[in-house]
Amino acid sequence: MAKVVVIKFRNGSKPYYFSAGNTTPQRGQGVIVETARGIEYATVLIPEQEVDDSKLVAPLKPILRIATAADEETVKKNEERKGEAIRIAKERIRKHALEMKLIDCEFTLDGTKVIFTFTAEGRVDFRELVKDLASVFHIRIELKQVGIRDESRILGGIAPCGRACCCSGCMPEFKKVSIKMAKNQGLSLNPGKISGLCGRLMCCLAYENDYYSTAYKKMPKVGGAVSSPEGKGTVIAVNMLKMTARVKIEKDGAVIYRDFSVDDLGFKRAESEEEVQEPVEE
């Protein structure tokens, strides 16, 4: 077991493991660490705790020191500089007629480099832009291209459910999602209803997929024939949370609709995932 401190960098919800070194950081406290990008400021999520060695993929780097008042002031000033830096960068992007969308910028703690983050449809030749920006800021310039899902993670926002986007708040890493997950859950396949702010499938589709994938195989097909305690009928809707099916029964010249537990119905169950019926919107 290794002792680690869990920290989080700005504009990201992914936690990272560092060793405490010669420090004793507390939850919510600012710390200074060294990464591939240089000296950075981070916030402690979880104080020192023990973690299984199998969860560590590389030797732990130590926390250099607890952030001082001067460090906190530097971080604050860098945040204040960000707005003007983005304005200047956007002007230079228009000047060079580059097909790219600037979404964020960040000054390193030591003030030796500024990192501009952008999205673009394809590769962008920004060499002249870098030279132009370097002549303005007189420090190292780094341009970082990210995907559209990363844009939502960095900028944040309110998702269709009314809560903050999972990717910018509670989800350490992007989950793999597919249209099949929406089908398993019986959701409308209208892209506008199952897409997040990024225009891609909502990450939360993966949260309950295991349950729905299992429940779906136990349900009758919508439109399929079943036998019920009140006679034979046709399934017109299913509820995978209650594990019930609504059945249309024609009896003695009348048409009745009844909800039955799937355990009370007789039908051919899917033997493989390929046989699972694609849901229709009720």
CSV table of C-alpha atoms in Angstrom, one decimal, residues 59-248:
chain,number,residue,atom,x,y,z
A,59,PRO,CA,6.5,6.6,-9.5
A,60,LEU,CA,4.7,9.2,-7.4
A,61,LYS,CA,6.0,12.8,-7.7
A,62,PRO,CA,6.1,14.7,-4.4
A,63,ILE,CA,4.2,17.8,-3.5
A,64,LEU,CA,6.8,20.5,-3.5
A,65,ARG,CA,5.2,22.8,-0.9
A,66,ILE,CA,2.0,24.2,0.5
A,67,ALA,CA,0.9,27.2,-1.6
A,68,THR,CA,1.9,30.5,0.1
A,69,ALA,CA,0.0,33.8,0.1
A,70,ALA,CA,2.3,34.9,-2.7
A,71,ASP,CA,1.4,31.8,-4.8
A,72,GLU,CA,-2.3,32.5,-4.2
A,73,GLU,CA,-1.8,36.1,-5.3
A,74,THR,CA,0.0,34.9,-8.5
A,75,VAL,CA,-2.8,32.6,-9.4
A,76,LYS,CA,-5.3,35.4,-8.9
A,77,LYS,CA,-3.3,37.8,-11.1
A,78,ASN,CA,-2.9,35.1,-13.8
A,79,GLU,CA,-6.7,34.7,-13.8
A,80,GLU,CA,-7.1,38.5,-14.2
A,81,ARG,CA,-4.7,38.4,-17.2
A,82,LYS,CA,-6.7,35.7,-19.0
A,83,GLY,CA,-9.5,37.8,-20.4
A,84,GLU,CA,-7.1,40.3,-22.1
A,85,ALA,CA,-4.9,37.4,-23.4
A,86,ILE,CA,-7.9,35.7,-25.0
A,87,ARG,CA,-9.0,39.0,-26.6
A,88,ILE,CA,-5.6,39.5,-28.1
A,89,ALA,CA,-5.3,35.9,-29.3
A,90,LYS,CA,-8.7,36.1,-31.0
A,91,GLU,CA,-7.7,39.2,-32.8
A,92,ARG,CA,-4.5,37.5,-34.1
A,93,ILE,CA,-6.5,34.4,-35.1
A,94,ARG,CA,-8.8,36.6,-37.3
A,95,LYS,CA,-5.7,38.4,-38.7
A,96,HIS,CA,-4.2,35.1,-39.9
A,97,ALA,CA,-7.6,33.8,-41.0
A,98,LEU,CA,-7.3,30.5,-39.2
A,99,GLU,CA,-10.2,28.1,-38.9
A,100,MET,CA,-10.0,27.6,-35.1
A,101,LYS,CA,-12.1,28.4,-32.1
A,102,LEU,CA,-10.2,29.7,-29.0
A,103,ILE,CA,-11.8,28.5,-25.8
A,104,ASP,CA,-9.4,29.1,-23.0
A,105,CYS,CA,-5.9,30.2,-21.9
A,106,GLU,CA,-3.8,29.6,-18.9
A,107,PHE,CA,-0.6,31.2,-17.6
A,108,THR,CA,1.8,28.9,-15.8
A,109,LEU,CA,2.5,29.7,-12.2
A,110,ASP,CA,6.1,30.9,-12.8
A,111,GLY,CA,4.8,33.2,-15.7
A,112,THR,CA,7.2,31.7,-18.3
A,113,LYS,CA,4.5,30.2,-20.6
A,114,VAL,CA,0.9,30.8,-21.7
A,115,ILE,CA,-1.1,27.9,-23.0
A,116,PHE,CA,-4.0,28.6,-25.4
A,117,THR,CA,-6.6,25.9,-25.9
A,118,PHE,CA,-8.7,25.7,-29.1
A,119,THR,CA,-10.9,23.4,-31.1
A,120,ALA,CA,-10.8,23.0,-34.9
A,121,GLU,CA,-12.3,20.7,-37.5
A,122,GLY,CA,-8.9,19.5,-38.7
A,123,ARG,CA,-5.2,20.3,-38.4
A,124,VAL,CA,-4.2,24.0,-38.2
A,125,ASP,CA,-0.9,25.5,-39.2
A,126,PHE,CA,-0.5,28.0,-36.4
A,127,ARG,CA,3.3,28.6,-36.7
A,128,GLU,CA,2.9,32.2,-37.8
A,129,LEU,CA,0.3,32.8,-35.1
A,130,VAL,CA,2.7,31.5,-32.4
A,131,LYS,CA,5.4,33.9,-33.6
A,132,ASP,CA,2.9,36.8,-33.5
A,133,LEU,CA,1.7,36.0,-30.0
A,134,ALA,CA,5.3,35.6,-28.7
A,135,SER,CA,6.0,39.1,-30.0
A,136,VAL,CA,3.1,40.4,-27.9
A,137,PHE,CA,3.5,38.4,-24.6
A,138,HIS,CA,7.3,37.9,-24.7
A,139,ILE,CA,7.0,34.5,-23.1
A,140,ARG,CA,6.7,31.0,-24.4
A,141,ILE,CA,3.5,30.2,-26.3
A,142,GLU,CA,1.8,26.8,-26.5
A,143,LEU,CA,-1.3,26.1,-28.5
A,144,LYS,CA,-3.2,23.0,-27.5
A,145,GLN,CA,-6.0,21.5,-29.7
A,146,VAL,CA,-8.7,19.6,-28.0
A,147,GLY,CA,-11.9,17.8,-29.0
A,148,ILE,CA,-15.5,19.2,-28.7
A,149,ARG,CA,-16.2,17.1,-25.6
A,150,ASP,CA,-13.1,18.7,-24.0
A,151,GLU,CA,-14.6,22.1,-24.8
A,152,SER,CA,-17.7,21.3,-22.7
A,153,ARG,CA,-15.5,20.0,-19.9
A,154,ILE,CA,-13.4,23.2,-19.8
A,155,LEU,CA,-16.2,25.7,-20.3
A,156,GLY,CA,-18.8,23.8,-18.3
A,157,GLY,CA,-22.5,24.6,-18.4
A,158,ILE,CA,-26.0,23.4,-17.6
A,159,ALA,CA,-26.9,20.0,-19.1
A,160,PRO,CA,-30.4,19.2,-20.4
A,161,CYS,CA,-31.2,17.6,-17.1
A,162,GLY,CA,-30.8,20.9,-15.3
A,163,ARG,CA,-27.6,20.0,-13.5
A,164,ALA,CA,-24.0,21.0,-14.3
A,165,CYS,CA,-22.3,18.9,-17.0
A,166,CYS,CA,-21.0,15.6,-15.6
A,167,CYS,CA,-17.7,16.0,-17.6
A,168,SER,CA,-16.9,19.3,-15.8
A,169,GLY,CA,-18.0,18.3,-12.4
A,170,CYS,CA,-18.2,14.7,-11.2
A,171,MET,CA,-16.8,12.6,-14.0
A,172,PRO,CA,-13.0,12.0,-13.8
A,173,GLU,CA,-12.7,10.6,-17.4
A,174,PHE,CA,-14.9,10.5,-20.4
A,175,LYS,CA,-17.1,7.4,-20.7
A,176,LYS,CA,-17.6,5.5,-23.9
A,177,VAL,CA,-21.2,5.9,-25.0
A,178,SER,CA,-23.0,4.5,-28.1
A,179,ILE,CA,-26.4,4.8,-29.6
A,180,LYS,CA,-27.1,1.2,-28.5
A,181,MET,CA,-27.2,2.4,-24.9
A,182,ALA,CA,-30.0,4.8,-25.8
A,183,LYS,CA,-31.8,1.9,-27.5
A,184,ASN,CA,-31.4,-0.3,-24.5
A,185,GLN,CA,-33.0,2.3,-22.3
A,186,GLY,CA,-36.0,2.9,-24.6
A,187,LEU,CA,-35.1,6.5,-25.2
A,188,SER,CA,-36.1,8.5,-28.1
A,189,LEU,CA,-33.4,8.4,-30.8
A,190,ASN,CA,-33.9,12.0,-31.6
A,191,PRO,CA,-30.4,13.5,-31.5
A,192,GLY,CA,-31.6,16.6,-29.8
A,193,LYS,CA,-32.9,14.6,-26.8
A,194,ILE,CA,-29.9,12.4,-26.2
A,195,SER,CA,-27.1,14.8,-27.0
A,196,GLY,CA,-25.3,17.0,-24.5
A,197,LEU,CA,-24.0,20.5,-24.9
A,198,CYS,CA,-21.1,19.2,-26.9
A,199,GLY,CA,-23.4,17.8,-29.5
A,200,ARG,CA,-22.3,14.2,-28.7
A,201,LEU,CA,-24.2,11.5,-27.0
A,202,MET,CA,-24.7,12.3,-23.3
A,203,CYS,CA,-22.1,10.7,-21.0
A,204,CYS,CA,-24.9,9.7,-18.5
A,205,LEU,CA,-26.2,7.1,-21.0
A,206,ALA,CA,-23.5,4.8,-19.6
A,207,TYR,CA,-24.5,5.2,-16.0
A,208,GLU,CA,-27.3,2.6,-16.0
A,209,ASN,CA,-26.5,0.8,-19.1
A,210,ASP,CA,-25.6,-2.5,-17.3
A,211,TYR,CA,-29.0,-2.7,-15.7
A,212,TYR,CA,-30.9,-1.9,-18.9
A,213,SER,CA,-28.9,-4.3,-21.0
A,214,THR,CA,-29.8,-7.1,-18.5
A,215,ALA,CA,-33.4,-6.0,-18.1
A,216,TYR,CA,-34.0,-5.7,-21.8
A,217,LYS,CA,-33.3,-9.3,-22.4
A,218,LYS,CA,-36.1,-10.3,-19.9
A,219,MET,CA,-38.7,-8.1,-21.6
A,220,PRO,CA,-41.1,-9.1,-24.4
A,221,LYS,CA,-40.8,-7.4,-27.7
A,222,VAL,CA,-43.0,-4.4,-28.4
A,223,GLY,CA,-45.5,-5.6,-31.0
A,224,GLY,CA,-44.9,-9.2,-30.1
A,225,ALA,CA,-47.5,-11.7,-29.1
A,226,VAL,CA,-47.7,-12.9,-25.5
A,227,SER,CA,-50.0,-15.0,-23.3
A,228,SER,CA,-51.3,-13.4,-20.1
A,229,PRO,CA,-53.6,-14.4,-17.2
A,230,GLU,CA,-56.5,-12.8,-19.2
A,231,GLY,CA,-55.7,-14.3,-22.5
A,232,LYS,CA,-53.5,-13.8,-25.5
A,233,GLY,CA,-52.6,-10.3,-26.5
A,234,THR,CA,-50.0,-7.9,-28.1
A,235,VAL,CA,-47.4,-5.9,-26.2
A,236,ILE,CA,-47.7,-2.2,-26.9
A,237,ALA,CA,-45.2,-0.8,-24.3
A,238,VAL,CA,-42.7,-2.0,-21.7
A,239,ASN,CA,-41.4,-0.5,-18.4
A,240,MET,CA,-38.0,-1.8,-17.6
A,241,LEU,CA,-37.9,-0.1,-14.2
A,242,LYS,CA,-41.0,-1.8,-13.0
A,243,MET,CA,-40.4,-4.9,-15.1
A,244,THR,CA,-44.0,-4.7,-16.5
A,245,ALA,CA,-45.5,-4.7,-20.0
A,246,ARG,CA,-48.7,-3.2,-21.2
A,247,VAL,CA,-50.7,-5.7,-23.2
A,248,LYS,CA,-53.6,-5.1,-25.7
